[in-house]
PDB file of C-alpha atoms in Angstrom:
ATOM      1  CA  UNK N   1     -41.977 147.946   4.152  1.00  0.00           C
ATOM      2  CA  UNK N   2     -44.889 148.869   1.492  1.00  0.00           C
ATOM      3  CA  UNK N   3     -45.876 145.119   0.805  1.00  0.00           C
ATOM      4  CA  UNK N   4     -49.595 144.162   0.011  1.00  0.00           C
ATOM      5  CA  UNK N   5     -50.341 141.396   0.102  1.00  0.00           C
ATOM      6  CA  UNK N   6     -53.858 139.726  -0.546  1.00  0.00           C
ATOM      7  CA  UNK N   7     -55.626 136.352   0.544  1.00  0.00           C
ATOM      8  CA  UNK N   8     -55.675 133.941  -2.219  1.00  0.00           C
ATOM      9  CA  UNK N   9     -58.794 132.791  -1.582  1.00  0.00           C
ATOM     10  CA  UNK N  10     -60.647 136.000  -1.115  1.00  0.00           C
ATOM     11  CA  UNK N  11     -58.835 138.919  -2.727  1.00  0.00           C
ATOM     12  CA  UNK N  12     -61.115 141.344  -1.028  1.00  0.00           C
ATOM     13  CA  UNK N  13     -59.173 140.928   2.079  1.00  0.00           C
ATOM     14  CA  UNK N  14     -56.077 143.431   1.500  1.00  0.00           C
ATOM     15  CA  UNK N  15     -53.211 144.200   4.010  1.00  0.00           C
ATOM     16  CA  UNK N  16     -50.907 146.749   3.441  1.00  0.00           C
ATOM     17  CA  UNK N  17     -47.454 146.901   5.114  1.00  0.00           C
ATOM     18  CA  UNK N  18     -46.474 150.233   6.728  1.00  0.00           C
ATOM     19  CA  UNK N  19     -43.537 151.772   8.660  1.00  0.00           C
ATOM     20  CA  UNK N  20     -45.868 151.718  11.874  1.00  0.00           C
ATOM     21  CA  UNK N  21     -47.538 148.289  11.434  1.00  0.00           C
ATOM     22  CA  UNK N  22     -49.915 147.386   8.903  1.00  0.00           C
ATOM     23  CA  UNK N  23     -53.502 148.260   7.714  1.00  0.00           C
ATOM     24  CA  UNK N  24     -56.551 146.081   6.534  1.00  0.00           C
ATOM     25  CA  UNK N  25     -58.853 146.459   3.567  1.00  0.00           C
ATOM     26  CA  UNK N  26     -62.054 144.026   3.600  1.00  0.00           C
ATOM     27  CA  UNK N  27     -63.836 145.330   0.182  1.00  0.00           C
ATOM     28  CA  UNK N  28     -60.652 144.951  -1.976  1.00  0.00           C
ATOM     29  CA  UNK N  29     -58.867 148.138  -0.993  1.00  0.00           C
ATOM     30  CA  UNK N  30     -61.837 150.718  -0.992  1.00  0.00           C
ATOM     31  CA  UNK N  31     -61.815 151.083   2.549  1.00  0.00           C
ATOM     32  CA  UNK N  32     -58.920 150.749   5.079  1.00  0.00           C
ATOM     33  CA  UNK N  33     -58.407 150.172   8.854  1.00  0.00           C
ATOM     34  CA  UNK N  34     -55.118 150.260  10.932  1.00  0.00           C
ATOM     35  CA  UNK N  35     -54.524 146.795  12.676  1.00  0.00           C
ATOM     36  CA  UNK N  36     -54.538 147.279  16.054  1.00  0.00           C
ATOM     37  CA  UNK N  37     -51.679 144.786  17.266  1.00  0.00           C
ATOM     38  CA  UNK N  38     -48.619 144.979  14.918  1.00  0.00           C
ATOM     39  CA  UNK N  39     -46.089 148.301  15.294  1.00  0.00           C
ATOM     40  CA  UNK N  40     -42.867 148.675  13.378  1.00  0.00           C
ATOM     41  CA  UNK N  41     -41.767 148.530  10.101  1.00  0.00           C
ATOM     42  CA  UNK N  42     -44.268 146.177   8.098  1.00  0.00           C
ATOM     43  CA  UNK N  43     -41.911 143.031   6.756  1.00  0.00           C
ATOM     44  CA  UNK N  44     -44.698 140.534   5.265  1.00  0.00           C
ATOM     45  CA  UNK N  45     -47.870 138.891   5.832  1.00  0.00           C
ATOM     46  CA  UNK N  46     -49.232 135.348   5.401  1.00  0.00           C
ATOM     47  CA  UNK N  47     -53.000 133.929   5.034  1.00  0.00           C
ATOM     48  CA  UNK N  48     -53.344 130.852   6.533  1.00  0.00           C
ATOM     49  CA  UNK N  49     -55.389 129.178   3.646  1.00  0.00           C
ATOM     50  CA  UNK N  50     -55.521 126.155   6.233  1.00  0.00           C
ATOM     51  CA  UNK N  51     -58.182 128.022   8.148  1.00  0.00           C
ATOM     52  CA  UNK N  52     -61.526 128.819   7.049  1.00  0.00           C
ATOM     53  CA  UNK N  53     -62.722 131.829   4.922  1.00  0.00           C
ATOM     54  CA  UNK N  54     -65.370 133.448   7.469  1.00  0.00           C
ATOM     55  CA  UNK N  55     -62.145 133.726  10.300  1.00  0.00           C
ATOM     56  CA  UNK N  56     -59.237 133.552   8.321  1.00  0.00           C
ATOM     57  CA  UNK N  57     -56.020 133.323  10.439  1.00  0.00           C
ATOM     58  CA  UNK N  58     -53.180 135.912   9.186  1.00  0.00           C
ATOM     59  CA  UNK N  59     -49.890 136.580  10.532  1.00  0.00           C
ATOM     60  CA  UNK N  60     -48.006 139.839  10.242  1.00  0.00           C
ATOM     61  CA  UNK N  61     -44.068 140.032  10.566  1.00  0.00           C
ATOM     62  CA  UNK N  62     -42.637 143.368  11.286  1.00  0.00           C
ATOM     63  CA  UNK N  63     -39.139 144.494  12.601  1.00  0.00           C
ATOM     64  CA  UNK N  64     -40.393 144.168  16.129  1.00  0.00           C
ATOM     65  CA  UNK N  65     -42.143 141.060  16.049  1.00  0.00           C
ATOM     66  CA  UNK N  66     -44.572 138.239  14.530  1.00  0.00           C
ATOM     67  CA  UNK N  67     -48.293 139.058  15.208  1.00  0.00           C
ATOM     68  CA  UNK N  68     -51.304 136.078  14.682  1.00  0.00           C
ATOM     69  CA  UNK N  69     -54.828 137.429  14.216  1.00  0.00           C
ATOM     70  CA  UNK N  70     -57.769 134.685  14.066  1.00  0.00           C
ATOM     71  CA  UNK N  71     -60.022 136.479  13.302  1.00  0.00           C
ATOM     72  CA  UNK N  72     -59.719 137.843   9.793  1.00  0.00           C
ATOM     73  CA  UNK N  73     -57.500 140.903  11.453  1.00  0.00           C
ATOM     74  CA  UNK N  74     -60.107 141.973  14.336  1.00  0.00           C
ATOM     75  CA  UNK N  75     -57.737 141.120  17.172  1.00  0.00           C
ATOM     76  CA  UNK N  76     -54.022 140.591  17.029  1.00  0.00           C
ATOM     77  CA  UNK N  77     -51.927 138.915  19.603  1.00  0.00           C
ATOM     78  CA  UNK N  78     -47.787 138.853  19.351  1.00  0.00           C
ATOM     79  CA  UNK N  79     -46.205 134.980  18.665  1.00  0.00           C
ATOM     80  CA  UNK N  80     -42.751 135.317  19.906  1.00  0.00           C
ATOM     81  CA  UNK N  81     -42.295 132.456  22.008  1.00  0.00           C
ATOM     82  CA  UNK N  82     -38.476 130.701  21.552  1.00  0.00           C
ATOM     83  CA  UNK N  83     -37.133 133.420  19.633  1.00  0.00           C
ATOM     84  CA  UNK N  84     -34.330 135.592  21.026  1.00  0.00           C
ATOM     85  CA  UNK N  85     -36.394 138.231  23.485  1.00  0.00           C
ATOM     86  CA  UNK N  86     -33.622 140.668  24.142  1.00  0.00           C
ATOM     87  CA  UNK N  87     -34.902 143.395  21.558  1.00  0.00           C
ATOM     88  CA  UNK N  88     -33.666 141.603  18.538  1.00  0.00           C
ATOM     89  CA  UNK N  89     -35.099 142.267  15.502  1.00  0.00           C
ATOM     90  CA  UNK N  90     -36.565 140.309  12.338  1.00  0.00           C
ATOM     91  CA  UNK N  91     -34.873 140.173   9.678  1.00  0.00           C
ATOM     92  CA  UNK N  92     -37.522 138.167   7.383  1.00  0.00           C
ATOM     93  CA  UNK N  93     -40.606 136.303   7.457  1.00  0.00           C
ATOM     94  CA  UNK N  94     -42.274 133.406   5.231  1.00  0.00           C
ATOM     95  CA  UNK N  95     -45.232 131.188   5.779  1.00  0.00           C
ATOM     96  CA  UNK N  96     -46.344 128.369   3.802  1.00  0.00           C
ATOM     97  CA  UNK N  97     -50.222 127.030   4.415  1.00  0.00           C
ATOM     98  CA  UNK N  98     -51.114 123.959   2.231  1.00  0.00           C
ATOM     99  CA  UNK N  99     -55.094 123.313   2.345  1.00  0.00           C
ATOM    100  CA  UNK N 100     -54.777 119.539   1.103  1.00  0.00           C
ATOM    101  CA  UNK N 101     -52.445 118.646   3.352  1.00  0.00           C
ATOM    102  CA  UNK N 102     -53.490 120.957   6.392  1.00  0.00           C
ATOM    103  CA  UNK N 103     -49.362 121.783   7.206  1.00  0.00           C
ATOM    104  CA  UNK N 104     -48.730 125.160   8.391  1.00  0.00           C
ATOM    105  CA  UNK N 105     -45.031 126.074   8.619  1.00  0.00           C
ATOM    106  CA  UNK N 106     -43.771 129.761   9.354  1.00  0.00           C
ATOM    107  CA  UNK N 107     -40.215 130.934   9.061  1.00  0.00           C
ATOM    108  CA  UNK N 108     -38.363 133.847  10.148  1.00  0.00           C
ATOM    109  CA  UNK N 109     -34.591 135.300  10.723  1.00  0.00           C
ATOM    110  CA  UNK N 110     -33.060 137.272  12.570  1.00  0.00           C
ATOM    111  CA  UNK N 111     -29.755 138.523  13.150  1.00  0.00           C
ATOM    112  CA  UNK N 112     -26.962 136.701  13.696  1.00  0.00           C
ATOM    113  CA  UNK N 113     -24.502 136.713  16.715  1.00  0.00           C
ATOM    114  CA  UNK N 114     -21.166 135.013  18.642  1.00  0.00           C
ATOM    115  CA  UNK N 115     -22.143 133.440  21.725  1.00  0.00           C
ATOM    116  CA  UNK N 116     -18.867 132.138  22.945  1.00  0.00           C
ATOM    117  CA  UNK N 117     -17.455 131.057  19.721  1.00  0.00           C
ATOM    118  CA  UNK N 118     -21.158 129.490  18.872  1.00  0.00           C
ATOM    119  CA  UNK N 119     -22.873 130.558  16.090  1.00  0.00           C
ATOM    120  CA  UNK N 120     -26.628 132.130  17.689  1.00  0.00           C
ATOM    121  CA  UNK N 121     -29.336 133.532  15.274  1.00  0.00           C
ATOM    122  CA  UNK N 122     -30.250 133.053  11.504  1.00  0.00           C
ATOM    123  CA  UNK N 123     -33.564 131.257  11.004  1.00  0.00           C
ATOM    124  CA  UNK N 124     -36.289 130.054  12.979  1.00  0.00           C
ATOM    125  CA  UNK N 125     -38.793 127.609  12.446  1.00  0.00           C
ATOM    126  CA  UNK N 126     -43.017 127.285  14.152  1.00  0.00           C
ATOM    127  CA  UNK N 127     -44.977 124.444  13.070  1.00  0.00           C
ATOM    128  CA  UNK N 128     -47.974 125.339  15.470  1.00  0.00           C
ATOM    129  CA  UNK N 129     -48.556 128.753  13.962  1.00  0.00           C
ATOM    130  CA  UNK N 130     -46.869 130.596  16.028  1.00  0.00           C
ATOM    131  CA  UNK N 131     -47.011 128.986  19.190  1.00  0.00           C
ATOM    132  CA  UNK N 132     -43.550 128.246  19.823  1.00  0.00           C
ATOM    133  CA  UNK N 133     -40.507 128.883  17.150  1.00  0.00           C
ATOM    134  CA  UNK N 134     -36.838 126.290  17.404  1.00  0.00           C
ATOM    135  CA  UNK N 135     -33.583 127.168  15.598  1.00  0.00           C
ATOM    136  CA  UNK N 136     -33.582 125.857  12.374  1.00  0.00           C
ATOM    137  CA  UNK N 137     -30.048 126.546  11.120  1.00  0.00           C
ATOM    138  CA  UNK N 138     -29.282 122.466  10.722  1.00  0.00           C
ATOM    139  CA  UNK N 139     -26.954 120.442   8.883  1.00  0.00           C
ATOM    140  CA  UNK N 140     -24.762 121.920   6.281  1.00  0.00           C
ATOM    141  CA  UNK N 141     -25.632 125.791   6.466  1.00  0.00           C
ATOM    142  CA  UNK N 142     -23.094 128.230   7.173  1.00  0.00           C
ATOM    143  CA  UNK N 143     -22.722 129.060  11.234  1.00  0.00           C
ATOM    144  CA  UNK N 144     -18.990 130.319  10.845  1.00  0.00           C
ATOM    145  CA  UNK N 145     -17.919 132.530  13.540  1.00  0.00           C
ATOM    146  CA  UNK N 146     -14.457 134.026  12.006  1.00  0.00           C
ATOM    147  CA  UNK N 147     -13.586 135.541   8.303  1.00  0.00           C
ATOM    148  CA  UNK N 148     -12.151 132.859   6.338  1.00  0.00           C
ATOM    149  CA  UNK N 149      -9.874 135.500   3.715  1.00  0.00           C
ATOM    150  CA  UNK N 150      -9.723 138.832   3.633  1.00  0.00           C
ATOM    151  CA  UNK N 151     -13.086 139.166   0.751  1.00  0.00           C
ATOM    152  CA  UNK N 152     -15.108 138.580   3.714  1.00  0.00           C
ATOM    153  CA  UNK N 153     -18.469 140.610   4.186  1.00  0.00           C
ATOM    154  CA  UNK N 154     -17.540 139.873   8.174  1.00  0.00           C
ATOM    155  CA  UNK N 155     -16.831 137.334  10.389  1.00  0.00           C
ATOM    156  CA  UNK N 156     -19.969 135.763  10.931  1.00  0.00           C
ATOM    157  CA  UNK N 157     -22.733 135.152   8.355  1.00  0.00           C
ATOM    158  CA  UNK N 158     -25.984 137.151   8.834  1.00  0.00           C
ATOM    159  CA  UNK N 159     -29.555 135.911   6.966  1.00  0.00           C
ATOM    160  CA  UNK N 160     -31.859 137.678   6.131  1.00  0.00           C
ATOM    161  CA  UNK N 161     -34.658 136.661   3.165  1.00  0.00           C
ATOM    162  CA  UNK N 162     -36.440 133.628   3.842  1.00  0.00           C
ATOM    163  CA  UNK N 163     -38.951 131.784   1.490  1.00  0.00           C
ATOM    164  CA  UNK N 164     -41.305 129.230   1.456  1.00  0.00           C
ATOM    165  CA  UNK N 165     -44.766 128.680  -0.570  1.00  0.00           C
ATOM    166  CA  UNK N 166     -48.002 127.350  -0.219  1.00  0.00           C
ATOM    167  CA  UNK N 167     -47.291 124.319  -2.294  1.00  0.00           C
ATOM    168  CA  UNK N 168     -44.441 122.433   0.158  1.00  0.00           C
ATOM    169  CA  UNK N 169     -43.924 124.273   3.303  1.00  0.00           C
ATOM    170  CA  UNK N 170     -41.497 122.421   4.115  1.00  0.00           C
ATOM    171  CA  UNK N 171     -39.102 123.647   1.562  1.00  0.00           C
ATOM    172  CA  UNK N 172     -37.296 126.957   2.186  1.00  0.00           C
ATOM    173  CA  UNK N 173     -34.314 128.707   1.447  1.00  0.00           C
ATOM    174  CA  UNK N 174     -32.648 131.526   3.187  1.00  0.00           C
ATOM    175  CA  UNK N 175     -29.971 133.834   1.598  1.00  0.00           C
ATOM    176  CA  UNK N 176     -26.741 135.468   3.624  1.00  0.00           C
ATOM    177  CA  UNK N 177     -23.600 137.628   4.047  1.00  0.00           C
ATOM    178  CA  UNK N 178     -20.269 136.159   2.985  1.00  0.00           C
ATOM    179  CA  UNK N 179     -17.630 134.742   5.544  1.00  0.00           C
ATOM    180  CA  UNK N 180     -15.327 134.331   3.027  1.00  0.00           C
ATOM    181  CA  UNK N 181     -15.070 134.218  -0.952  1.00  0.00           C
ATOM    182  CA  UNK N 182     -15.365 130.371  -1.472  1.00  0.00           C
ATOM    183  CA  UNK N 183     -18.021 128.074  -0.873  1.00  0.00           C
ATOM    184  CA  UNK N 184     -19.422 127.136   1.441  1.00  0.00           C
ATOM    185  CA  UNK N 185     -18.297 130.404   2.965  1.00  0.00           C
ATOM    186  CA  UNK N 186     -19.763 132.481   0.247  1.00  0.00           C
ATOM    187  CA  UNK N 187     -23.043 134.984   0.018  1.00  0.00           C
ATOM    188  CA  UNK N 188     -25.484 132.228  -1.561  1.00  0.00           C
ATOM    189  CA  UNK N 189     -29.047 131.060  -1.579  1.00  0.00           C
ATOM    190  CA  UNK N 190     -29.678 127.828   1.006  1.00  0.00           C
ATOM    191  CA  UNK N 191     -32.252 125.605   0.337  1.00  0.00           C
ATOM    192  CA  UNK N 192     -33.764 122.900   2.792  1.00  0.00           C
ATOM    193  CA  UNK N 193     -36.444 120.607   2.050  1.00  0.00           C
ATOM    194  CA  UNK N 194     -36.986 119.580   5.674  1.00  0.00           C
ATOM    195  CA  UNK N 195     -37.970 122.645   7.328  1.00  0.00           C
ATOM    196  CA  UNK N 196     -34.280 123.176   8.214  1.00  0.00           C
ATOM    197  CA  UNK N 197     -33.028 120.171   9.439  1.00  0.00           C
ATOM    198  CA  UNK N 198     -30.520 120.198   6.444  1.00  0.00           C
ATOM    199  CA  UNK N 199     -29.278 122.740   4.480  1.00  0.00           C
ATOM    200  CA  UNK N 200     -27.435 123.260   0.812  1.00  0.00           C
ATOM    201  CA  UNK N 201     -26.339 125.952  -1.545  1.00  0.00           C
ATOM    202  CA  UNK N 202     -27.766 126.522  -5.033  1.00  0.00           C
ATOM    203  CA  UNK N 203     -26.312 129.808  -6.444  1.00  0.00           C
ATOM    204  CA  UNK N 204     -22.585 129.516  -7.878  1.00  0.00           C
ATOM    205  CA  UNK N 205     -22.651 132.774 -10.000  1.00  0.00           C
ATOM    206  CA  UNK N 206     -18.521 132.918 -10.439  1.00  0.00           C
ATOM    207  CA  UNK N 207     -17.135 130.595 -13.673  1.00  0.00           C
ATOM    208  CA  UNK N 208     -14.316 129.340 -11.138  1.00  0.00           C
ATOM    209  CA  UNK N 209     -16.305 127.732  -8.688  1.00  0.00           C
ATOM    210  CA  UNK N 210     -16.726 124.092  -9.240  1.00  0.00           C
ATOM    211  CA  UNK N 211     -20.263 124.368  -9.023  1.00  0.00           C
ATOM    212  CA  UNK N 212     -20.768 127.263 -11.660  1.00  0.00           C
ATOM    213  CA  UNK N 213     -24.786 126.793 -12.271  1.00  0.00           C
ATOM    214  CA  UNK N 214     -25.521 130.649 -12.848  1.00  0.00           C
ATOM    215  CA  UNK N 215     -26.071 131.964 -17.110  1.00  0.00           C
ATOM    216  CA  UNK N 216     -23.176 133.738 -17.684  1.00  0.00           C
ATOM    217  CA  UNK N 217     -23.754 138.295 -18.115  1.00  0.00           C
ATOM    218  CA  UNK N 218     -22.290 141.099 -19.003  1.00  0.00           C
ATOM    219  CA  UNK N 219     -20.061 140.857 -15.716  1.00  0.00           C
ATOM    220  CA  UNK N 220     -18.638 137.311 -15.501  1.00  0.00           C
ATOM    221  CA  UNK N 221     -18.330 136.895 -19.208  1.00  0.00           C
ATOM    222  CA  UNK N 222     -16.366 140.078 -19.777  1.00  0.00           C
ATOM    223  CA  UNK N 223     -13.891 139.382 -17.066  1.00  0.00           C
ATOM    224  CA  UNK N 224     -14.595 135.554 -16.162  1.00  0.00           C
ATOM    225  CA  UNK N 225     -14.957 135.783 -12.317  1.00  0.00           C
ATOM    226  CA  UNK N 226     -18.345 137.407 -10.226  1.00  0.00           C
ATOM    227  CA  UNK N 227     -18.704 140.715  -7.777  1.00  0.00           C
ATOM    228  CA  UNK N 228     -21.467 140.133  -5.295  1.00  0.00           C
ATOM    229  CA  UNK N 229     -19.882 141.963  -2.624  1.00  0.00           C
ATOM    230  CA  UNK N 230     -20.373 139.772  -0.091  1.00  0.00           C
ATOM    231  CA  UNK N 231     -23.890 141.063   1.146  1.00  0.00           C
ATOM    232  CA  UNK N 232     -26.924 139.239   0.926  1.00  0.00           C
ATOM    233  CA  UNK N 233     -29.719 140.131  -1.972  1.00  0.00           C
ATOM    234  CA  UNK N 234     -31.295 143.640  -2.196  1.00  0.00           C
ATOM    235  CA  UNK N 235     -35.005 141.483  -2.609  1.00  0.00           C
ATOM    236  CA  UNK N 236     -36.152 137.486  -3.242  1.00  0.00           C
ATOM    237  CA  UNK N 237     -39.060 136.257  -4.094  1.00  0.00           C
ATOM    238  CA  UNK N 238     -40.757 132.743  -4.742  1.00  0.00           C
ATOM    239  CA  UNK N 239     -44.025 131.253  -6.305  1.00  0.00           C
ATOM    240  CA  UNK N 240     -46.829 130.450  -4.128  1.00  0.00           C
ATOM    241  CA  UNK N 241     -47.666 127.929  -6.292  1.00  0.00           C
ATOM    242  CA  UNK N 242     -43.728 126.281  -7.548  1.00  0.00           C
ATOM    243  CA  UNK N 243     -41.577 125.790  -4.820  1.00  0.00           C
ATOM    244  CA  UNK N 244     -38.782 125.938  -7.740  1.00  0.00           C
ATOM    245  CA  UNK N 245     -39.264 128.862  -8.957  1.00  0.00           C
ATOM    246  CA  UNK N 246     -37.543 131.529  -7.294  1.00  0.00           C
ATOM    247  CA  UNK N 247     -36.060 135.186  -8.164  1.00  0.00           C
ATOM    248  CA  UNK N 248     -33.467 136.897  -6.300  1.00  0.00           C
ATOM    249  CA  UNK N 249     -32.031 140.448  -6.871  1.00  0.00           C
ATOM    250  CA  UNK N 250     -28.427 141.214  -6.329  1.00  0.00           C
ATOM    251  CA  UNK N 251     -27.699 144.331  -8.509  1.00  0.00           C
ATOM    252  CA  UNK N 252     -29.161 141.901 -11.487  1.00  0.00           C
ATOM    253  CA  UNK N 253     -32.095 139.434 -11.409  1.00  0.00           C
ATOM    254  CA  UNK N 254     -31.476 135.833 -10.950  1.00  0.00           C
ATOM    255  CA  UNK N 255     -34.115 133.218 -11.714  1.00  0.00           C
ATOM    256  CA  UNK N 256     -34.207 129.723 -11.254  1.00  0.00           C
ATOM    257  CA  UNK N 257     -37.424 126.870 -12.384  1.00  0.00           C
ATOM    258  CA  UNK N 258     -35.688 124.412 -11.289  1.00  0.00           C
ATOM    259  CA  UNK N 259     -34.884 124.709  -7.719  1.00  0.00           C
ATOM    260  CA  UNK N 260     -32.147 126.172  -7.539  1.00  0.00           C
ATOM    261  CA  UNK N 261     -30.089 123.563  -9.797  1.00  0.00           C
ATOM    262  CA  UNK N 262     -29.352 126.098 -12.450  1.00  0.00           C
ATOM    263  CA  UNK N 263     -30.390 130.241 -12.783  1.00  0.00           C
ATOM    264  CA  UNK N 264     -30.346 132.271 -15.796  1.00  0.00           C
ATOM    265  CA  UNK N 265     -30.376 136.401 -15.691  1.00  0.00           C
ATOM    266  CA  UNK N 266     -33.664 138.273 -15.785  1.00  0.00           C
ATOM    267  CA  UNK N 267     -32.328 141.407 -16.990  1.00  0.00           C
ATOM    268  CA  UNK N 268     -30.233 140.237 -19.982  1.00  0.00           C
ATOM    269  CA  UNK N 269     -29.343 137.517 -22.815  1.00  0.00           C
ATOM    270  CA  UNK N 270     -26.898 137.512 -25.145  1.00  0.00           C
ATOM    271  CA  UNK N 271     -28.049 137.588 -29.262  1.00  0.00           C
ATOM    272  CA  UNK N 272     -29.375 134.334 -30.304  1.00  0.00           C
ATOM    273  CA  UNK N 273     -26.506 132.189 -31.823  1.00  0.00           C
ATOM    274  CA  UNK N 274     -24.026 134.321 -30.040  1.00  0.00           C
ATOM    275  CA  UNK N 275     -21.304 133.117 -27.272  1.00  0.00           C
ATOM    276  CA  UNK N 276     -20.805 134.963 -24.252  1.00  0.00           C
ATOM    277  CA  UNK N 277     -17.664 136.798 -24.627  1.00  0.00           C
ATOM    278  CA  UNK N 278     -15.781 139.465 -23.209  1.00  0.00           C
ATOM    279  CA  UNK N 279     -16.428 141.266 -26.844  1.00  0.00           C
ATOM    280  CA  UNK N 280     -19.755 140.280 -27.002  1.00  0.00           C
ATOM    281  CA  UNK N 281     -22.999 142.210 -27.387  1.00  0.00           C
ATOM    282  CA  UNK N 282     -26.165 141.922 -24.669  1.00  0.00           C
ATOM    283  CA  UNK N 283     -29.711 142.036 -25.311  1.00  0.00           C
ATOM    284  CA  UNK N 284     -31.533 144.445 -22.512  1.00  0.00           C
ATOM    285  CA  UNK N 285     -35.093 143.137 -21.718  1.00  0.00           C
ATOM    286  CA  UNK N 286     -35.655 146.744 -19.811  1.00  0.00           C
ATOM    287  CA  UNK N 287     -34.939 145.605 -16.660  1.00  0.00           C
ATOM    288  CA  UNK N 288     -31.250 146.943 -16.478  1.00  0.00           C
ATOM    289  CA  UNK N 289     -31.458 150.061 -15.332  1.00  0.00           C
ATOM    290  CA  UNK N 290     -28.123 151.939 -16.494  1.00  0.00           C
TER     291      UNK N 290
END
């Protein structure tokens, strides 16, 4: 928790994610209220920038539940409806709210689970703010339900990050735990560019996957192979504004422009005009922190 988050439109209008809900600022942070509405652990907010200024709808996503207020954050009401109601918790939460086009799409995941060999979970989808959420683990995404080898984070994949922007809510991607070390059964970052009805991967960080698309560092080009772990990102974020521009963080910082088609590492570069090597020196922006 600890997010704040602002409406683009007005930045006056501040919440602040807490571990017992969230809490509202209406004069750009000089004053605060608790929302009455939202409890657990804050996870992320979105502004509907579809709706208008004087009663802006937001929605709040905590570990207990997704929360709609249409009011500017007066009144809160929880927006649950088609996602697993047995006390399971979020995992993540993304809206996307595109004024031109009025399309409102809101994502969220939570965890996965084996329902008679069936994979049950992962993401969900609302396209009526709210109103009703549908599984939106389609075509092509990982929904194993055994370990493939023995580098397995676990037999079944859990997801947790989701992300989508302002500027085409109907792309989003989704990151998870490994079911095995080779693709498609690896920890990656999915990307879907119709609201989930299909998936595909778009991070191939280790030199002896086919796919390699990932800058070599310090790691793979000193001993030519990657250690993720298995485990999905510590923390992803995307532009509001660039549906392609995304940053992950899995030990290092990974950022693509491009969608995912290639990444190259925030936190280090080699010299100019010298060739990754197991020898080789790195240049440290100041992100690396040892």
């Amino acid at each position: 928790y600890g997010q704040i988050a602002y409406d683009p439109d007005d930045p006056d209008l501040v919440v602040a994610g807490t571990a017992d809900g969230c809490r509202i600022s209406r004069d750009g942070a000089l004053g605060w209220s608790q929302c009455q509405g939202p409890g657990g652990e804050a996870l992320a907010v979105h502004f509907d920038r579809t709706s208008s200024s004087q009663a802006r709808v937001i929605f709040v996503a905590t570990r207990e539940g997704i929360w709609r207020s249409d009011d500017g954050g007066g009144a809160w009401a929880r927006k649950t409806a088609g996602l697993p109601d047995n006390g399971t918790p979020i995992n993540g939460f993304s809206g996307g709210s595109n004024a031109v086009s009025s399309q409102v799409m809101l994502y969220c995941s939570v965890p996965s689970r084996d329902e008679g060999g069936q994979f049950a979970g992962g993401v969900y989808r609302s396209a009526d703010r709210g109103e009703s959420w549908e599984w939106a683990m389609g075509e092509g995404i990982n929904k194993d339900t055994e370990q493939y080898d023995q580098w397995a984070a676990g037999s079944i994949p859990t997801y947790t990050w989701v992300l989508t922007s302002d500027a085409a809510p109907l792309t989003v991607y989704t990151t998870n735990s490994s079911t095995g070390f080779w693709p498609p059964h690896d920890e990656n970052v999915w990307r879907s560019d119709d609201a989930g009805d299909k998936w595909r991967e778009t991070f191939y960080m280790d030199p002896r996957f086919d796919e390699y698309n990932v800058a070599p560092n310090y790691v793979t080009a000193s001993m030519g192979q990657s250690y993720k772990g298995g485990e999905p990102p510590f923390g992803a974020s995307i532009c509001r504004s660039d549906p392609d521009r995304v940053l992950i963080e899995w030990s290092k910082c990974y950022i693509t422009h491009d969608g995912g088609d290639s990444w190259f590492n925030g936190h280090t570069f080699p010299p100019a005009g010298v060739e990754p090597g197991p020898l080789t020196p790195w240049v440290n922006n100041g992100l690396v922190v040892t």
